[in-house]
Amino acid sequence: MKKLLSICYNFPPEPRTTSNRIARIMKYLQKDWQIEVITPVEDGYLGEEIAVHSVKNWYPKYLIDLLIKIKLEKLLEWVIPFWGEPAFFWLAPALNKARKLIKQERPDVIVAFMMPYSIGIIGVITKWLTGLPLVLNFDDSPTCDDMHSSFYSWFHYRLTLWMENFYVHQADAVIYVSQLNLERVRSRQPQQDRSKFHLVRYGADPEEFSQYPARTDNEFHITYTGAMAGWFEFYYKPGEKTCIKKIYQAWLKLGHYQIAKLDQRSASPMFVGQAVQQVLINYPEWEGKIKIKIYGNLFAKYVVDRALQNQNLTNIVSVSSPVSNEKSIELACQCDLLFLTLPARPPGSCPGGRISGKTYEYLMTDRPILAAVPKGENWDYLEGKPGVWLVEPTDVSTMIKVISKIAAAKFSGKQLTFDRTHLYDELSYVTRAKEFSDVLDKAIYIRQSYPKIRMI
């Protein structure tokens, strides 16, 4: 059986999208691969067949918390790479563990699962020391302006651009989850590196979505599973910011280099909330029956509560902490309308490369989907799929029409559902794992023409 050494900063049972992707891919890879995992997650576990080695992070939490407390967090921008990733402090202990495991297990290939992006350094150095083939799973590109529209400085942007190109050059294969991002990054590489690029999207498993009965209550639930942003954009009412707060925020943004001006407000539930408010005005008999439910909040409760209060949405929008992937699937299958949103892009800008991991899980249900996303990868992938309404992220008027139509069907006893079974093979992690395994095999094949591997 072939052997795989996997470097994973995020790992189950953490309730993260990246952790879920890793779990699903490894579930099927383990049939043909003996897998060793290095992770900082203390209770990481994926079954008896996958060996998980927990390595403690050297992140100086108390020191960094102190700097944040005394308002000196800006100093960290020039100390910790890639947006201050805590993973940077995990590199040394993880690299040491990787060296020991390679001596013991003699793997055939190394794969580093990013994000965070610092993890790629472990893979590159390990390849230098051993000559083993290296696959770097980027997920999203660090230079995707949908994901990272602002950098701490022009220097940080250029360093990130250089680092992504460096990773591509050092790896034997690289994996992205977005076709647009893949093509954008590949286009700036030398010809000899362009064959390294592979697309392995996120996915979902059909059997996990077939066991949940429909709700029977008389409420209409609009559900979003995952973390939202944009809360701080609504934290202050117009004219409420003091001069000192404005100066402090200007200090935090001093020197920042922006590559795209995204409307972060639309990464929140406020625009769909405005749409629901108007729907309830148009249909007063629905008062109290339409609810927006968000599962996966990572922001402080006082920030979320104040933002909702400022928009008069506390009686419509409820926000909960992250839930397990199993619970997220259950909530998606039992709602009346699934909601998806990404930050709006400026008029006339190039298409965005970001695609939400929720896209594939939503499509595995039979629920209607309201996707408030800008033109780009996510829009293109969803276009033409059954039961999907595509709108721009701030297009409240169209949201009103969509919500009114779907809610009217629900309240009349004719809830809208859509057959998407023809998409199951395309979306399944069985397919994704096969694609991933093919990339690993190709990386091994490429390295066979190189000098004999050194086992450090």
Coordinates of C-alpha atoms in Angstrom, one line a residue:
M1 CA 0.0 0.0 0.0
K2 CA 1.3 3.5 -0.9
K3 CA 2.2 5.8 2.0
L4 CA 1.1 9.4 2.4
L5 CA 2.4 12.0 4.9
S6 CA -0.2 14.7 5.4
I7 CA 0.5 18.1 7.1
C8 CA -2.8 19.6 8.4
Y9 CA -3.1 22.6 10.6
N10 CA -6.9 22.3 10.6
F11 CA -8.2 18.8 11.3
P12 CA -11.3 17.0 12.6
P13 CA -13.1 17.3 15.0
E14 CA -12.6 21.0 14.5
P15 CA -15.9 22.4 13.0
R16 CA -14.1 24.1 10.0
T17 CA -14.8 23.8 6.3
T18 CA -11.2 22.9 5.7
S19 CA -11.3 20.2 8.4
N20 CA -14.4 18.7 6.8
R21 CA -12.8 18.6 3.4
I22 CA -9.7 16.8 4.8
A23 CA -11.9 14.3 6.6
R24 CA -14.0 13.5 3.6
I25 CA -11.0 13.1 1.2
M26 CA -9.1 10.9 3.7
K27 CA -12.1 8.8 4.3
Y28 CA -11.8 7.5 0.7
L29 CA -8.0 7.8 0.3
Q30 CA -7.3 5.4 3.2
K31 CA -8.6 2.5 1.0
D32 CA -5.5 2.8 -1.1
W33 CA -3.1 4.8 1.0
Q34 CA -1.5 4.4 4.4
I35 CA -1.9 7.9 5.9
E36 CA 0.1 9.6 8.6
V37 CA -1.1 13.0 9.7
I38 CA 0.8 15.8 11.6
T39 CA -1.5 18.4 13.2
P40 CA -1.6 20.8 16.2
V41 CA -5.2 19.6 17.0
E42 CA -4.9 17.8 20.3
D43 CA -7.8 15.4 19.9
G44 CA -7.5 14.8 16.1
Y45 CA -9.1 11.6 15.0
L46 CA -10.3 10.0 11.8
G47 CA -10.6 6.3 12.7
E48 CA -8.2 3.6 13.6
E49 CA -6.7 3.3 10.1
I50 CA -5.3 6.9 10.0
A51 CA -2.4 7.6 12.4
V52 CA -2.7 11.2 13.8
H53 CA 0.3 12.8 15.4
S54 CA -0.5 15.8 17.5
V55 CA 2.3 18.4 17.7
K56 CA 2.0 21.4 20.0
N57 CA 2.0 24.9 18.6
W58 CA 4.6 27.3 20.0
Y59 CA 2.3 30.2 19.5
P60 CA 3.1 32.8 22.2
K61 CA -0.6 33.4 23.1
Y62 CA -0.1 35.5 26.3
L63 CA 2.4 37.8 24.7
I64 CA 0.3 38.4 21.6
D65 CA -2.9 38.8 23.7
L66 CA -1.0 41.4 25.7
L67 CA 0.0 43.4 22.6
I68 CA -3.6 43.3 21.4
K69 CA -4.9 44.4 24.9
I70 CA -2.6 47.5 24.9
K71 CA -3.5 48.3 21.3
L72 CA -0.1 47.5 19.8
E73 CA -1.4 44.6 17.5
K74 CA -0.2 46.6 14.5
L75 CA 3.3 45.7 15.4
L76 CA 2.5 42.1 14.7
E77 CA 1.9 43.0 11.0
W78 CA 5.6 43.2 10.4
V79 CA 6.5 40.1 12.5
I80 CA 4.1 37.3 11.5
P81 CA 3.6 36.5 7.8
F82 CA 0.4 35.8 6.0
W83 CA -2.0 38.1 8.0
G84 CA -0.5 37.1 11.3
E85 CA -1.2 33.4 11.0
P86 CA -0.7 31.5 14.4
A87 CA 0.5 28.6 12.2
F88 CA 3.8 30.4 11.7
F89 CA 4.8 29.4 15.2
W90 CA 4.0 25.7 14.5
L91 CA 6.5 25.4 11.6
A92 CA 9.6 24.4 13.7
P93 CA 7.9 21.6 15.8
A94 CA 6.0 20.3 12.9
L95 CA 9.1 20.2 10.7
N96 CA 10.9 18.3 13.4
K97 CA 8.1 15.7 13.7
A98 CA 7.9 15.4 9.9
R99 CA 11.6 14.5 9.7
K100 CA 11.2 11.8 12.3
L101 CA 8.1 10.3 10.7
I102 CA 9.8 10.2 7.3
K103 CA 12.7 8.2 8.8
Q104 CA 10.3 5.8 10.4
E105 CA 7.6 5.4 7.8
R106 CA 9.3 6.2 4.5
P107 CA 6.3 7.8 2.8
D108 CA 5.9 7.9 -1.0
V109 CA 4.6 11.5 -1.1
I110 CA 4.0 14.6 1.1
V111 CA 0.8 16.7 1.0
A112 CA 0.4 20.0 2.8
F113 CA -3.2 21.2 3.3
M114 CA -3.5 24.9 3.3
M115 CA -5.0 27.2 4.6
P116 CA -3.2 28.5 6.6
Y117 CA -0.6 29.3 4.0
S118 CA 2.4 29.1 6.3
I119 CA 2.0 25.3 6.3
G120 CA 3.4 25.1 2.8
I121 CA 6.9 26.0 4.2
I122 CA 6.9 22.7 6.1
G123 CA 6.3 20.8 2.9
V124 CA 8.9 22.7 0.9
I125 CA 11.7 22.3 3.5
T126 CA 10.8 18.6 4.0
K127 CA 11.1 18.1 0.2
W128 CA 14.5 19.9 0.2
L129 CA 15.7 17.5 2.9
T130 CA 14.3 14.3 1.5
G131 CA 13.7 14.7 -2.2
L132 CA 10.1 13.3 -1.7
P133 CA 7.4 14.4 -4.1
L134 CA 5.4 17.3 -2.7
V135 CA 1.7 18.2 -3.3
L136 CA 0.5 21.6 -2.0
N137 CA -3.3 21.9 -1.6
F138 CA -3.9 25.6 -1.7
D139 CA -7.7 25.6 -1.4
D140 CA -8.1 29.4 -2.1
S141 CA -5.3 31.4 -3.6
P142 CA -3.5 33.8 -1.1
T143 CA -3.6 36.4 -3.9
C144 CA -7.4 36.0 -4.6
D145 CA -8.8 39.5 -4.2
D146 CA -12.2 38.0 -3.2
M147 CA -10.6 36.3 -0.2
H148 CA -7.8 38.8 0.5
S149 CA -8.6 42.3 -0.8
S150 CA -6.2 44.2 1.5
F151 CA -2.7 43.6 2.7
Y152 CA -0.7 45.1 5.5
S153 CA 1.4 47.0 3.0
W154 CA 2.6 46.9 -0.7
F155 CA 5.6 44.9 0.5
H156 CA 3.3 42.3 2.1
Y157 CA 1.3 42.0 -1.1
R158 CA 4.5 41.5 -3.2
L159 CA 5.8 39.0 -0.7
T160 CA 2.6 37.0 -0.8
L161 CA 2.6 37.1 -4.6
W162 CA 6.2 35.9 -4.6
M163 CA 5.5 33.2 -2.0
E164 CA 2.6 31.7 -4.0
N165 CA 4.8 31.6 -7.1
F166 CA 7.6 30.1 -5.0
Y167 CA 5.3 27.4 -3.7
V168 CA 4.2 26.5 -7.2
H169 CA 7.8 26.3 -8.4
Q170 CA 8.9 24.1 -5.5
A171 CA 5.9 21.7 -5.5
D172 CA 5.5 18.7 -7.9
A173 CA 1.7 19.4 -8.0
V174 CA -0.6 22.1 -6.7
I175 CA -4.3 21.9 -6.0
Y176 CA -6.9 24.7 -6.1
V177 CA -10.6 24.7 -5.5
S178 CA -11.5 27.4 -8.0
Q179 CA -11.1 27.3 -11.8
L180 CA -10.8 31.0 -12.1
N181 CA -8.1 31.2 -9.4
L182 CA -6.2 28.3 -10.9
E183 CA -6.2 29.9 -14.3
R184 CA -5.1 33.3 -12.9
V185 CA -2.2 31.9 -11.0
R186 CA -1.1 29.5 -13.7
S187 CA -1.1 32.3 -16.3
R188 CA 1.8 34.0 -14.5
Q189 CA 4.0 30.9 -14.2
P190 CA 6.8 29.8 -16.5
Q191 CA 5.8 27.2 -19.1
Q192 CA 7.5 24.4 -17.2
D193 CA 5.4 24.9 -14.1
R194 CA 2.0 25.2 -15.8
S195 CA 1.3 21.4 -15.9
K196 CA 1.5 21.3 -12.1
F197 CA -2.0 22.8 -11.6
H198 CA -5.0 20.6 -10.7
L199 CA -8.6 21.5 -9.8
V200 CA -10.1 19.5 -6.9
R201 CA -13.2 21.2 -5.7
Y202 CA -15.0 20.9 -2.4
G203 CA -17.9 18.4 -2.3
A204 CA -20.5 16.6 -0.3
D205 CA -21.6 13.0 0.2
P206 CA -25.2 12.1 -0.9
E207 CA -25.8 9.5 1.9
E208 CA -25.3 12.2 4.6
F209 CA -28.2 14.3 3.2
S210 CA -30.9 11.6 2.9
Q211 CA -31.9 10.9 6.5
Y212 CA -33.7 14.1 7.7
P213 CA -37.5 14.5 7.6
A214 CA -39.0 17.9 6.6
R215 CA -40.1 20.3 9.3
T216 CA -43.9 20.5 9.9
D217 CA -44.2 23.9 11.7
N218 CA -45.7 27.0 10.1
E219 CA -42.5 29.1 10.0
F220 CA -40.4 29.9 7.0
H221 CA -36.7 29.5 7.8
I222 CA -34.0 31.1 5.7
T223 CA -30.8 29.3 6.7
Y224 CA -27.1 30.2 6.3
T225 CA -24.6 27.6 7.6
G226 CA -21.2 29.1 8.2
A227 CA -19.4 32.2 9.5
M228 CA -20.6 35.6 8.3
A229 CA -18.6 38.8 8.3
G230 CA -19.5 42.5 7.8
W231 CA -20.8 43.0 11.3
F232 CA -18.5 45.9 12.1
E233 CA -19.8 47.7 9.1
F234 CA -23.1 48.1 11.0
Y235 CA -21.7 48.5 14.5
Y236 CA -21.9 52.2 14.6
K237 CA -24.8 54.3 13.5
P238 CA -24.1 57.3 11.2
G239 CA -22.3 60.0 13.1
E240 CA -21.8 57.8 16.2
K241 CA -18.0 57.3 15.8
T242 CA -16.0 59.5 18.1
C243 CA -12.9 61.3 16.8
I244 CA -10.6 59.1 18.9
K245 CA -12.2 55.9 17.4
K246 CA -11.7 57.3 13.9
I247 CA -8.1 58.1 14.6
Y248 CA -7.5 54.6 16.0
Q249 CA -9.1 52.9 13.1
A250 CA -7.0 55.1 10.7
W251 CA -3.9 54.0 12.6
L252 CA -4.8 50.3 12.2
K253 CA -5.2 50.8 8.4
L254 CA -2.1 52.9 8.1
G255 CA 0.1 51.6 5.2
H256 CA -2.4 49.0 4.1
Y257 CA -2.4 48.1 0.4
Q258 CA -5.8 47.4 -1.1
I259 CA -6.0 45.4 -4.3
A260 CA -9.9 45.3 -4.5
K261 CA -12.6 47.4 -2.9
L262 CA -15.1 44.9 -1.7
D263 CA -18.4 45.8 0.0
Q264 CA -18.0 43.9 3.2
R265 CA -21.5 44.9 4.3
S266 CA -22.9 42.3 2.0
A267 CA -21.0 39.5 3.8
S268 CA -23.6 40.0 6.6
P269 CA -27.3 39.1 6.7
M270 CA -28.4 42.8 6.6
F271 CA -29.5 43.0 3.0
V272 CA -31.5 39.8 3.0
G273 CA -32.8 41.1 6.4
Q274 CA -34.0 44.3 4.7
A275 CA -35.7 42.1 2.0
V276 CA -37.6 40.1 4.7
Q277 CA -38.6 43.4 6.4
Q278 CA -40.2 44.5 3.1
V279 CA -41.8 41.1 2.5
L280 CA -43.5 41.4 5.9
I281 CA -44.8 44.8 5.0
N282 CA -46.2 43.5 1.7
Y283 CA -47.7 40.4 3.5
P284 CA -48.6 41.4 7.0
E285 CA -50.3 38.0 7.6
W286 CA -46.7 36.5 7.6
E287 CA -45.6 38.7 10.5
G288 CA -43.5 36.6 12.9
K289 CA -43.4 33.7 10.6
I290 CA -40.2 34.4 8.5
K291 CA -36.9 33.9 10.3
I292 CA -33.3 34.2 9.1
K293 CA -31.1 31.7 11.0
I294 CA -27.3 31.8 10.9
Y295 CA -25.2 29.0 12.3
G296 CA -21.5 29.4 12.6
N297 CA -20.8 32.9 14.1
L298 CA -17.2 33.6 15.0
F299 CA -17.7 37.3 16.1
A300 CA -18.3 38.5 19.6
K301 CA -21.9 38.4 20.7
Y302 CA -22.0 42.1 21.6
V303 CA -20.8 43.1 18.1
V304 CA -23.5 40.9 16.4
D305 CA -26.3 42.0 18.8
R306 CA -25.5 45.7 18.3
A307 CA -25.3 45.4 14.5
L308 CA -28.7 43.7 14.4
Q309 CA -30.2 46.3 16.8
N310 CA -29.0 49.1 14.6
Q311 CA -30.7 47.6 11.6
N312 CA -33.9 46.7 13.6
L313 CA -33.4 43.0 12.7
T314 CA -33.3 41.3 16.1
N315 CA -36.8 39.9 15.7
I316 CA -36.0 38.4 12.3
V317 CA -32.3 37.3 12.5
S318 CA -30.9 34.8 15.0
V319 CA -27.2 34.0 15.1
S320 CA -25.7 30.9 16.7
S321 CA -22.2 29.5 17.3
P322 CA -20.6 27.0 15.0
V323 CA -22.2 23.6 14.8
S324 CA -20.8 20.2 13.7
N325 CA -20.9 19.3 10.1
E326 CA -23.6 16.7 10.8
K327 CA -25.8 19.3 12.4
S328 CA -25.1 21.8 9.6
I329 CA -26.3 19.2 7.1
E330 CA -29.5 18.6 9.1
L331 CA -30.2 22.3 9.3
A332 CA -29.7 22.7 5.6
C333 CA -32.0 19.8 4.7
Q334 CA -34.8 21.0 7.0
C335 CA -34.9 24.7 6.1
D336 CA -37.2 26.4 3.6
L337 CA -34.6 28.5 1.8
L338 CA -30.9 28.2 1.8
F339 CA -29.0 31.5 1.7
L340 CA -25.5 32.1 0.4
T341 CA -23.7 35.5 0.2
L342 CA -20.2 36.8 -0.6
P343 CA -18.9 40.4 -0.6
A344 CA -20.0 42.5 -3.5
R345 CA -17.3 43.6 -6.0
P346 CA -17.0 47.0 -7.6
P347 CA -18.9 47.7 -10.8
G348 CA -16.8 46.9 -13.8
S349 CA -14.3 44.8 -11.9
C350 CA -13.0 41.4 -13.2
P351 CA -14.9 38.3 -12.0
G352 CA -14.0 37.1 -8.5
G353 CA -12.3 33.7 -8.0
R354 CA -13.9 32.8 -4.7
I355 CA -16.4 29.9 -4.3
S356 CA -18.0 29.0 -1.0
G357 CA -17.6 25.5 0.3
K358 CA -21.3 25.7 1.2
T359 CA -22.2 25.7 -2.5
Y360 CA -21.7 22.0 -2.9
E361 CA -23.5 21.1 0.4
Y362 CA -26.5 23.3 -0.6
L363 CA -26.7 21.6 -4.0
M364 CA -26.8 18.2 -2.3
T365 CA -30.2 19.1 -0.7
D366 CA -33.5 19.6 -2.5
R367 CA -34.0 23.0 -0.9
P368 CA -34.3 26.3 -3.0
I369 CA -31.1 28.3 -2.9
L370 CA -30.9 32.1 -2.9
A371 CA -27.3 32.9 -3.8
A372 CA -26.4 36.6 -3.4
V373 CA -22.9 36.4 -5.0
P374 CA -21.0 38.7 -7.4
K375 CA -20.1 37.6 -10.9
G376 CA -17.3 35.1 -10.9
E377 CA -16.5 31.5 -9.9
N378 CA -19.4 31.0 -7.5
W379 CA -21.9 32.6 -9.9
D380 CA -20.6 30.6 -12.9
Y381 CA -20.8 27.3 -11.0
L382 CA -24.3 27.8 -9.7
E383 CA -25.7 29.2 -13.0
G384 CA -28.2 26.8 -14.6
K385 CA -28.4 24.6 -11.5
P386 CA -32.1 23.7 -10.6
G387 CA -33.7 25.6 -7.8
V388 CA -31.0 28.3 -7.6
W389 CA -31.8 32.1 -7.7
L390 CA -28.7 34.2 -8.4
V391 CA -28.7 37.8 -7.4
E392 CA -26.1 40.5 -6.8
P393 CA -25.2 40.7 -3.0
T394 CA -26.9 44.1 -2.5
D395 CA -29.9 43.5 -4.8
V396 CA -32.6 43.8 -2.2
S397 CA -35.5 44.2 -4.7
T398 CA -34.8 40.9 -6.4
M399 CA -34.4 39.2 -3.0
I400 CA -37.9 40.4 -2.1
K401 CA -39.3 38.8 -5.2
V402 CA -37.6 35.5 -4.6
I403 CA -38.4 35.3 -0.9
S404 CA -42.0 36.2 -1.6
K405 CA -42.4 33.5 -4.2
I406 CA -40.9 30.7 -2.1
A407 CA -42.6 31.8 1.1
A408 CA -46.0 32.0 -0.6
A409 CA -45.6 28.4 -1.8
K410 CA -44.7 27.2 1.7
F411 CA -47.6 29.0 3.4
S412 CA -50.0 27.6 0.8
G413 CA -48.9 24.0 1.5
K414 CA -46.9 23.6 -1.7
Q415 CA -43.3 23.9 -0.5
L416 CA -40.8 24.1 -3.4
T417 CA -38.3 21.3 -3.7
F418 CA -35.9 20.4 -6.5
D419 CA -34.4 17.2 -7.8
R420 CA -30.7 17.5 -8.0
T421 CA -29.8 13.8 -8.0
H422 CA -28.1 14.1 -11.4
L423 CA -25.4 16.2 -9.7
Y424 CA -24.6 13.6 -7.0
D425 CA -21.7 12.0 -8.8
E426 CA -20.1 15.4 -9.7
L427 CA -20.5 16.6 -6.1
S428 CA -19.5 13.4 -4.2
Y429 CA -16.3 13.2 -2.2
V430 CA -15.8 9.7 -3.8
T431 CA -15.2 11.7 -7.0
R432 CA -13.1 14.3 -5.2
A433 CA -10.9 11.7 -3.5
K434 CA -10.3 9.9 -6.8
E435 CA -9.2 13.3 -8.3
F436 CA -7.0 13.9 -5.3
S437 CA -5.4 10.4 -5.5
D438 CA -4.7 10.9 -9.2
V439 CA -2.8 14.1 -8.3
L440 CA -0.7 12.2 -5.7
D441 CA 0.1 9.5 -8.2
K442 CA 1.1 12.0 -10.8
A443 CA 3.5 13.7 -8.3
I444 CA 5.1 10.4 -7.5
Y445 CA 5.5 9.6 -11.2
I446 CA 7.1 13.0 -11.9
R447 CA 9.7 12.5 -9.1
Q448 CA 10.7 9.1 -10.4
S449 CA 12.9 10.8 -13.0
Y450 CA 14.8 12.7 -10.3
P451 CA 17.9 11.5 -8.3
K452 CA 17.4 8.9 -5.6
I453 CA 15.4 10.1 -2.6
R454 CA 17.3 11.0 0.5
M455 CA 15.8 9.8 3.8
I456 CA 17.0 12.2 6.4

